[in-house]
Tab-separated table of C-alpha atoms and ligand atoms in Angstrom:
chain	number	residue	atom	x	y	z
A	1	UNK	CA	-20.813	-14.687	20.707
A	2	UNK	CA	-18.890	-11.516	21.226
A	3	UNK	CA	-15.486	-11.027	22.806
A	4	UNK	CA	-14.592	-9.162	26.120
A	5	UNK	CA	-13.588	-5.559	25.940
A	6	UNK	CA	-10.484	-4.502	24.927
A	7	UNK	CA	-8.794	-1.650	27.259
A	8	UNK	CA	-9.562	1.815	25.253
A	9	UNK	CA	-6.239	3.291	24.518
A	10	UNK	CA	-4.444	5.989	21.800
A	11	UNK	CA	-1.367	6.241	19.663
A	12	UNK	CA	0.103	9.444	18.745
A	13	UNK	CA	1.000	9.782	14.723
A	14	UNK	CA	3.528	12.121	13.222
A	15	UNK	CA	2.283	13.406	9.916
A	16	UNK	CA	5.707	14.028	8.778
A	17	UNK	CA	7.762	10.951	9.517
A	18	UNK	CA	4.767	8.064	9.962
A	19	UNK	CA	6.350	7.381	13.546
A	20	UNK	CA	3.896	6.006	16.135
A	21	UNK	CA	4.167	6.558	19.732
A	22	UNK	CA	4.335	4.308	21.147
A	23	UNK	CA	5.691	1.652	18.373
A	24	UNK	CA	5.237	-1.782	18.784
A	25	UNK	CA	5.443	-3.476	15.095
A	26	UNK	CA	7.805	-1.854	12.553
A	27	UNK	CA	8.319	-3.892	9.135
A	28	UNK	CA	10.812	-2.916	7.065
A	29	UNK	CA	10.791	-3.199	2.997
A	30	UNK	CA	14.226	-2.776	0.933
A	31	UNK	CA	14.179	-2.975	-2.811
A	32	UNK	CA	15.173	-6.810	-2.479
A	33	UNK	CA	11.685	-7.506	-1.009
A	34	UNK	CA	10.277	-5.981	-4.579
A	35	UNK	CA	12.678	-7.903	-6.876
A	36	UNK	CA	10.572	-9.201	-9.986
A	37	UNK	CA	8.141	-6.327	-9.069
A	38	UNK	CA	9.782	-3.345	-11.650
A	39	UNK	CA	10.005	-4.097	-15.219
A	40	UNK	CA	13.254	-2.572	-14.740
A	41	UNK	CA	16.131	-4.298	-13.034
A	42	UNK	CA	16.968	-3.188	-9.130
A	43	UNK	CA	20.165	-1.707	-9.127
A	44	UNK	CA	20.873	-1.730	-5.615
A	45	UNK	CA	18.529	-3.999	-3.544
A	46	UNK	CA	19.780	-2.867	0.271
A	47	UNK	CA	17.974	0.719	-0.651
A	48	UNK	CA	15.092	0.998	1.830
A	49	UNK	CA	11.677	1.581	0.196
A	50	UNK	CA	9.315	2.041	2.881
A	51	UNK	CA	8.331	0.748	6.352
A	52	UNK	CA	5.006	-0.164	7.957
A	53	UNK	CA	4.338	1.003	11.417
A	54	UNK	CA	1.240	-1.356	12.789
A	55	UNK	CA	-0.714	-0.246	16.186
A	56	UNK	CA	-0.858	-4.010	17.805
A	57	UNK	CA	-4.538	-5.015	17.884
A	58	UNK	CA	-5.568	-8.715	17.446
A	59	UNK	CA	-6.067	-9.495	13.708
A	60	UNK	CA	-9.747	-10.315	14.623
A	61	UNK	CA	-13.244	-9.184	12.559
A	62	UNK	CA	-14.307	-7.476	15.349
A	63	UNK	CA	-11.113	-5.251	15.499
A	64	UNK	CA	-9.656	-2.556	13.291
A	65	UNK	CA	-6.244	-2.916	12.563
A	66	UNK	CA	-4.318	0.460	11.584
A	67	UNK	CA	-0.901	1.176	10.322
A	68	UNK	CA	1.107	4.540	8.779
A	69	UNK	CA	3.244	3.343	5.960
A	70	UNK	CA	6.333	5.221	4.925
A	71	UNK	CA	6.953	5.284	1.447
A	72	UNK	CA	10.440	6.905	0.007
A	73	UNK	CA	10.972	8.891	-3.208
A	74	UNK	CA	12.841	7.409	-5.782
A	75	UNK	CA	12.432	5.310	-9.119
A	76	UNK	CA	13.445	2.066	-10.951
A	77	UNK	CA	13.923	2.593	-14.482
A	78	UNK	CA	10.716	5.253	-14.938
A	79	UNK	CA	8.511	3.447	-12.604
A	80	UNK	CA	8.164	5.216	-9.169
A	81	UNK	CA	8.582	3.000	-5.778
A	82	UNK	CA	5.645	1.463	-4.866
A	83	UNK	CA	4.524	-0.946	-1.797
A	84	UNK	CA	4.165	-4.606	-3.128
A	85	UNK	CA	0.420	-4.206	-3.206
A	86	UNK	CA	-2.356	-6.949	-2.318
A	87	UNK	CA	-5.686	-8.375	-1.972
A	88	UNK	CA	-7.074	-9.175	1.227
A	89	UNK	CA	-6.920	-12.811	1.993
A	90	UNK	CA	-11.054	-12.521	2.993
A	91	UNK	CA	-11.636	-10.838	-0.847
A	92	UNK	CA	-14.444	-8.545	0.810
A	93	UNK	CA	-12.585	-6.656	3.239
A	94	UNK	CA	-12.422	-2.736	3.021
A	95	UNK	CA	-9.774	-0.264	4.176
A	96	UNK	CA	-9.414	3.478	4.292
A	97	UNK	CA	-5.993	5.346	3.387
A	98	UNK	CA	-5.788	8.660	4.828
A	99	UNK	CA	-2.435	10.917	3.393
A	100	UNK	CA	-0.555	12.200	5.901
A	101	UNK	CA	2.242	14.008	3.965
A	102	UNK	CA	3.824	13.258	0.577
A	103	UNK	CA	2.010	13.115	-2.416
A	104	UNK	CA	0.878	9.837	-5.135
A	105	UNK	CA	-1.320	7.665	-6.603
A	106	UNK	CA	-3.446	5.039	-4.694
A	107	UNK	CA	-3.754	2.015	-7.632
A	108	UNK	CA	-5.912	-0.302	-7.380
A	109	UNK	CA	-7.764	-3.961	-9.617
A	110	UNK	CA	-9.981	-6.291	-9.780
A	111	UNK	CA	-9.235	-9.765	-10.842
A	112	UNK	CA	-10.549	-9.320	-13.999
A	113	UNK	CA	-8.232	-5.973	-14.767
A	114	UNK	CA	-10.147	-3.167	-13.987
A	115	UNK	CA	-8.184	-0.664	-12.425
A	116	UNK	CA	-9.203	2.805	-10.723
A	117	UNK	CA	-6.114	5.396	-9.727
A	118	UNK	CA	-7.101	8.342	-7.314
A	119	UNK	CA	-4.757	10.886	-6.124
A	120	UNK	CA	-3.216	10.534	-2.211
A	121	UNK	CA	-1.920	14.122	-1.239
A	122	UNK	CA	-2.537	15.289	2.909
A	123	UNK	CA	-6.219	15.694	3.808
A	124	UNK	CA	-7.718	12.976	1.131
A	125	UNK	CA	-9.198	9.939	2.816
A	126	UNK	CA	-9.705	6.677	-0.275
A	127	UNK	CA	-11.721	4.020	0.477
A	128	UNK	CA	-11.226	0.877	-0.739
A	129	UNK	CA	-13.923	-1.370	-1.167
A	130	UNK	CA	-13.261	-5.019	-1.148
A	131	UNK	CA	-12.030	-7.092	-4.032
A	132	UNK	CA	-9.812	-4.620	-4.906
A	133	UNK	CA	-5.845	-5.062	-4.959
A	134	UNK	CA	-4.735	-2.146	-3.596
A	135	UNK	CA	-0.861	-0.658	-4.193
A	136	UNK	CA	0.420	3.269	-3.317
A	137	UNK	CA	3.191	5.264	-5.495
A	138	UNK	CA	5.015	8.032	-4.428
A	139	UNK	CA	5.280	10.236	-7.297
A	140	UNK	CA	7.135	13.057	-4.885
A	141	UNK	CA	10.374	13.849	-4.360
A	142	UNK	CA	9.533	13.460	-0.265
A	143	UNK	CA	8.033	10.185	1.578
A	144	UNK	CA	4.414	9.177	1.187
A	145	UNK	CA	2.695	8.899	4.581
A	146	UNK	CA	-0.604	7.271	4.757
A	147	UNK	CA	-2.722	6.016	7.830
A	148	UNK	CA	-4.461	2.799	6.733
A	149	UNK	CA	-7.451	1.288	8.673
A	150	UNK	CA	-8.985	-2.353	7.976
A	151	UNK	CA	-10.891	-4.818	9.137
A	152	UNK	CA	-8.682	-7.290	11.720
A	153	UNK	CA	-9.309	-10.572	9.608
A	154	UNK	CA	-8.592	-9.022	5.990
A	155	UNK	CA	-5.419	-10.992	5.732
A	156	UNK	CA	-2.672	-10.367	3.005
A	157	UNK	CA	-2.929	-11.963	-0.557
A	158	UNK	CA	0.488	-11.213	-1.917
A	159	UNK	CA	0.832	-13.940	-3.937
A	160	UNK	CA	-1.851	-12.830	-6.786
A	161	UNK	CA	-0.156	-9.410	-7.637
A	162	UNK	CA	3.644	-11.439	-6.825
A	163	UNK	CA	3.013	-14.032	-9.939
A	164	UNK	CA	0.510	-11.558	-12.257
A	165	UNK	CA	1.724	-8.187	-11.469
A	166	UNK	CA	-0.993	-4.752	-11.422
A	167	UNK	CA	-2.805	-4.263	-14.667
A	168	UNK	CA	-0.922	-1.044	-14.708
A	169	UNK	CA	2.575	0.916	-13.640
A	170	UNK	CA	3.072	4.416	-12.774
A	171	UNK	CA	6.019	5.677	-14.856
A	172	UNK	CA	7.755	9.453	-15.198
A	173	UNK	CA	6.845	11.389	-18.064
A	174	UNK	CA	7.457	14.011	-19.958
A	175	UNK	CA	4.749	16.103	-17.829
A	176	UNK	CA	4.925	14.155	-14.855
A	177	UNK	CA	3.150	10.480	-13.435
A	178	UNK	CA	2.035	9.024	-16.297
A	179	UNK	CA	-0.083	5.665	-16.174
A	180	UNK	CA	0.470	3.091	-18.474
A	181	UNK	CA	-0.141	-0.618	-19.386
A	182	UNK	CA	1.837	-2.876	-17.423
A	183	UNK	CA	4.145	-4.534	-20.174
A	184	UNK	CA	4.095	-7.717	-17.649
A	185	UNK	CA	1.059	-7.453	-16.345
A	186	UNK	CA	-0.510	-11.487	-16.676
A	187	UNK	CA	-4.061	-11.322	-17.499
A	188	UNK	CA	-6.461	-13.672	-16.143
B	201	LIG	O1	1.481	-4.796	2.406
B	201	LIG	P1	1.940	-3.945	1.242
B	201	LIG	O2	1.153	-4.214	0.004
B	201	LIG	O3	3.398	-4.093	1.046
B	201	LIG	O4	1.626	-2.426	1.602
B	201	LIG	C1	2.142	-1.789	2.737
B	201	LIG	C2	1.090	-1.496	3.770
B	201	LIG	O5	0.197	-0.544	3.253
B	201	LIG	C3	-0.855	-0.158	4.138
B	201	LIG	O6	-0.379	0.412	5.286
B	201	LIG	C4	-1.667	-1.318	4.553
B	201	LIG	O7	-2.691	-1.001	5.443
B	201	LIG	C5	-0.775	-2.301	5.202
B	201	LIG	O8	-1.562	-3.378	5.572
B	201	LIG	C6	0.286	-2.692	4.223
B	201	LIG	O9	1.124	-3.660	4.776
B	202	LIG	FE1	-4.920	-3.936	2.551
Protein backbone atom coordinates (compact mmCIF):
# COMPACT_ATOMS: atom_id res chain seq x y z
CA UNK A 1 0.00 0.00 0.00
CA UNK A 2 1.38 3.45 -0.47
CA UNK A 3 0.33 6.68 1.19
CA UNK A 4 -1.31 9.83 -0.44
CA UNK A 5 0.90 12.64 -1.56
CA UNK A 6 2.31 14.92 0.59
CA UNK A 7 2.03 18.79 -0.59
CA UNK A 8 5.67 19.55 -2.25
CA UNK A 9 7.08 22.36 -0.27
CA UNK A 10 10.84 24.06 0.68
CA UNK A 11 12.69 25.35 3.68
CA UNK A 12 15.27 27.90 3.41
CA UNK A 13 18.74 27.00 5.47
CA UNK A 14 21.29 29.48 6.69
CA UNK A 15 24.74 28.04 6.36
CA UNK A 16 25.99 30.22 9.03
CA UNK A 17 23.59 30.00 11.93
CA UNK A 18 21.60 26.43 11.07
CA UNK A 19 18.26 28.58 11.22
CA UNK A 20 15.38 27.20 9.12
CA UNK A 21 12.75 29.25 7.62
CA UNK A 22 10.30 28.58 8.40
CA UNK A 23 11.02 26.67 11.93
CA UNK A 24 8.71 24.43 13.27
CA UNK A 25 10.74 21.96 15.78
CA UNK A 26 13.73 23.45 17.66
CA UNK A 27 15.34 21.08 20.48
CA UNK A 28 17.56 22.46 22.62
CA UNK A 29 20.72 20.55 24.35
CA UNK A 30 22.61 22.21 27.49
CA UNK A 31 25.55 20.47 29.03
CA UNK A 32 23.06 18.91 31.70
CA UNK A 33 21.50 16.79 28.90
CA UNK A 34 25.31 15.28 28.42
CA UNK A 35 26.05 14.72 32.14
CA UNK A 36 27.87 11.20 32.48
CA UNK A 37 28.80 11.74 28.76
CA UNK A 38 32.61 13.57 29.39
CA UNK A 39 35.09 11.74 31.36
CA UNK A 40 35.54 15.04 32.78
CA UNK A 41 33.12 16.61 35.19
CA UNK A 42 30.56 19.51 33.69
CA UNK A 43 31.37 22.55 35.28
CA UNK A 44 28.48 24.50 34.45
CA UNK A 45 25.51 22.42 33.11
CA UNK A 46 23.03 25.57 31.95
CA UNK A 47 25.87 26.18 29.03
CA UNK A 48 24.04 25.49 25.76
CA UNK A 49 25.75 22.89 23.53
CA UNK A 50 23.85 22.74 20.47
CA UNK A 51 20.28 22.76 19.08
CA UNK A 52 18.49 20.68 16.46
CA UNK A 53 16.34 22.42 13.98
CA UNK A 54 13.90 19.49 12.40
CA UNK A 55 11.78 20.32 9.01
CA UNK A 56 8.29 18.59 10.30
CA UNK A 57 7.69 15.56 8.06
CA UNK A 58 5.93 12.42 9.45
CA UNK A 59 8.54 10.02 10.96
CA UNK A 60 7.36 7.46 8.29
CA UNK A 61 9.74 4.95 5.88
CA UNK A 62 8.46 6.48 3.07
CA UNK A 63 9.58 10.04 4.21
CA UNK A 64 12.92 11.72 4.71
CA UNK A 65 13.27 13.46 7.73
CA UNK A 66 15.99 16.40 7.74
CA UNK A 67 17.40 18.58 10.40
CA UNK A 68 20.57 21.33 10.69
CA UNK A 69 22.16 20.81 14.03
CA UNK A 70 24.05 23.58 15.74
CA UNK A 71 26.92 22.55 17.52
CA UNK A 72 28.99 25.26 19.82
CA UNK A 73 32.76 25.47 20.40
CA UNK A 74 33.99 24.71 23.60
CA UNK A 75 35.51 21.73 25.73
CA UNK A 76 35.12 19.63 28.95
CA UNK A 77 38.30 18.77 30.40
CA UNK A 78 40.25 18.08 26.75
CA UNK A 79 37.32 16.49 25.16
CA UNK A 80 35.54 18.81 22.61
CA UNK A 81 31.49 19.17 22.79
CA UNK A 82 29.89 16.66 21.07
CA UNK A 83 26.01 15.73 20.33
CA UNK A 84 24.99 12.68 22.55
CA UNK A 85 25.33 10.40 19.56
CA UNK A 86 23.05 7.25 18.62
CA UNK A 87 21.99 4.31 16.76
CA UNK A 88 18.93 4.25 14.91
CA UNK A 89 16.21 2.44 16.68
CA UNK A 90 15.60 0.30 13.04
CA UNK A 91 19.72 -0.69 13.20
CA UNK A 92 19.72 -0.44 9.22
CA UNK A 93 18.80 2.99 8.65
CA UNK A 94 21.24 5.42 6.75
CA UNK A 95 21.69 9.19 6.94
CA UNK A 96 23.75 11.78 5.16
CA UNK A 97 25.53 14.81 7.06
CA UNK A 98 26.26 17.60 4.87
CA UNK A 99 28.69 20.61 6.72
CA UNK A 100 27.36 23.71 6.46
CA UNK A 101 29.95 25.86 8.33
CA UNK A 102 32.27 25.01 11.24
CA UNK A 103 34.65 22.45 11.13
CA UNK A 104 35.00 18.52 13.11
CA UNK A 105 34.97 15.10 13.21
CA UNK A 106 31.92 12.89 12.28
CA UNK A 107 32.58 9.57 14.83
CA UNK A 108 31.06 6.82 14.36
CA UNK A 109 30.80 2.39 15.82
CA UNK A 110 29.62 -0.58 15.48
CA UNK A 111 28.47 -2.67 18.32
CA UNK A 112 31.32 -4.61 18.33
CA UNK A 113 33.85 -1.34 18.56
CA UNK A 114 34.86 -0.56 15.32
CA UNK A 115 35.00 2.95 14.83
CA UNK A 116 35.62 5.13 11.54
CA UNK A 117 36.27 9.20 12.06
CA UNK A 118 36.01 11.38 8.80
CA UNK A 119 36.48 15.00 8.72
CA UNK A 120 33.06 17.47 8.53
CA UNK A 121 34.32 20.95 7.19
CA UNK A 122 31.61 23.02 4.48
CA UNK A 123 31.15 21.20 1.16
CA UNK A 124 31.79 17.40 2.55
CA UNK A 125 28.68 15.26 2.42
CA UNK A 126 29.33 11.61 5.00
CA UNK A 127 27.21 8.96 4.63
CA UNK A 128 26.38 6.84 7.17
CA UNK A 129 25.47 3.48 6.53
CA UNK A 130 23.34 1.68 8.98
CA UNK A 131 24.48 0.00 12.14
CA UNK A 132 26.60 2.63 12.81
CA UNK A 133 26.34 4.97 16.03
CA UNK A 134 26.90 8.08 14.76
CA UNK A 135 28.20 11.31 17.08
CA UNK A 136 29.73 14.95 15.59
CA UNK A 137 32.63 17.10 17.43
CA UNK A 138 33.33 20.46 16.89
CA UNK A 139 36.94 20.78 17.02
CA UNK A 140 36.58 24.77 15.95
CA UNK A 141 36.57 27.63 17.74
CA UNK A 142 33.01 28.57 15.72
CA UNK A 143 29.63 26.34 15.64
CA UNK A 144 29.41 23.15 13.63
CA UNK A 145 26.50 23.28 11.17
CA UNK A 146 25.45 20.16 9.52
CA UNK A 147 22.25 19.29 7.41
CA UNK A 148 21.31 15.69 8.27
CA UNK A 149 18.89 13.59 6.09
CA UNK A 150 17.37 10.04 7.17
CA UNK A 151 15.03 7.75 6.62
CA UNK A 152 11.46 8.79 8.59
CA UNK A 153 11.30 5.46 10.72
CA UNK A 154 15.14 5.36 11.83
CA UNK A 155 14.18 6.14 15.36
CA UNK A 156 16.74 7.20 18.14
CA UNK A 157 18.73 4.53 20.20
CA UNK A 158 20.23 6.69 22.88
CA UNK A 159 20.31 4.38 25.39
CA UNK A 160 23.31 2.07 23.90
CA UNK A 161 25.95 4.94 23.66
CA UNK A 162 24.08 6.56 27.28
CA UNK A 163 25.13 3.23 29.42
CA UNK A 164 28.48 2.10 27.12
CA UNK A 165 29.77 5.31 25.91
CA UNK A 166 31.74 5.64 22.01
CA UNK A 167 34.70 3.36 21.66
CA UNK A 168 36.56 6.57 21.35
CA UNK A 169 36.78 10.55 22.49
CA UNK A 170 38.09 13.40 20.64
CA UNK A 171 40.48 15.25 22.98
CA UNK A 172 42.92 18.58 22.38
CA UNK A 173 46.38 17.95 21.78
CA UNK A 174 49.44 19.17 21.56
CA UNK A 175 48.93 19.56 17.58
CA UNK A 176 45.38 19.74 17.60
CA UNK A 177 42.12 16.90 17.70
CA UNK A 178 43.63 14.05 18.77
CA UNK A 179 41.62 10.63 18.94
CA UNK A 180 42.01 8.44 21.64
CA UNK A 181 40.62 5.37 23.53
CA UNK A 182 37.69 6.13 25.46
CA UNK A 183 38.96 5.47 29.15
CA UNK A 184 35.06 4.55 29.84
CA UNK A 185 34.18 3.25 26.92
CA UNK A 186 32.14 -0.41 28.05
CA UNK A 187 32.95 -3.02 25.62
CA UNK A 188 30.52 -5.48 24.57
O1 LIG B 1 20.39 13.13 18.48
P1 LIG B 1 21.83 13.46 18.82
O2 LIG B 1 22.69 12.25 18.86
O3 LIG B 1 21.89 14.26 20.07
O4 LIG B 1 22.41 14.34 17.63
C1 LIG B 1 21.85 15.56 17.23
C2 LIG B 1 21.19 15.48 15.88
O5 LIG B 1 22.17 15.25 14.91
C3 LIG B 1 21.68 15.16 13.57
O6 LIG B 1 21.06 16.32 13.17
C4 LIG B 1 20.68 14.09 13.42
O7 LIG B 1 20.15 13.98 12.14
C5 LIG B 1 19.57 14.35 14.36
O8 LIG B 1 18.66 13.32 14.21
C6 LIG B 1 20.13 14.40 15.75
O9 LIG B 1 19.12 14.59 16.68
FE1 LIG C 1 20.84 9.46 13.18
Amino acid sequence: MTSAPLEPFAVTIDFATGALVPDPDVLDRRLADLDGYFVADIDDPGVGAYTVHEVRVPPTGNNLLSSTTVLAPGKVGDEYFFTKGHFHAIRDRAEIYLTLSGEGLLVMALEDGRTVTKEMRPGIANYVPGHWAHRSVNTGTTPLVFYAVYIGDAGYDYATIAERGFPVIVVEGEEGPEVRPNPRYVAS
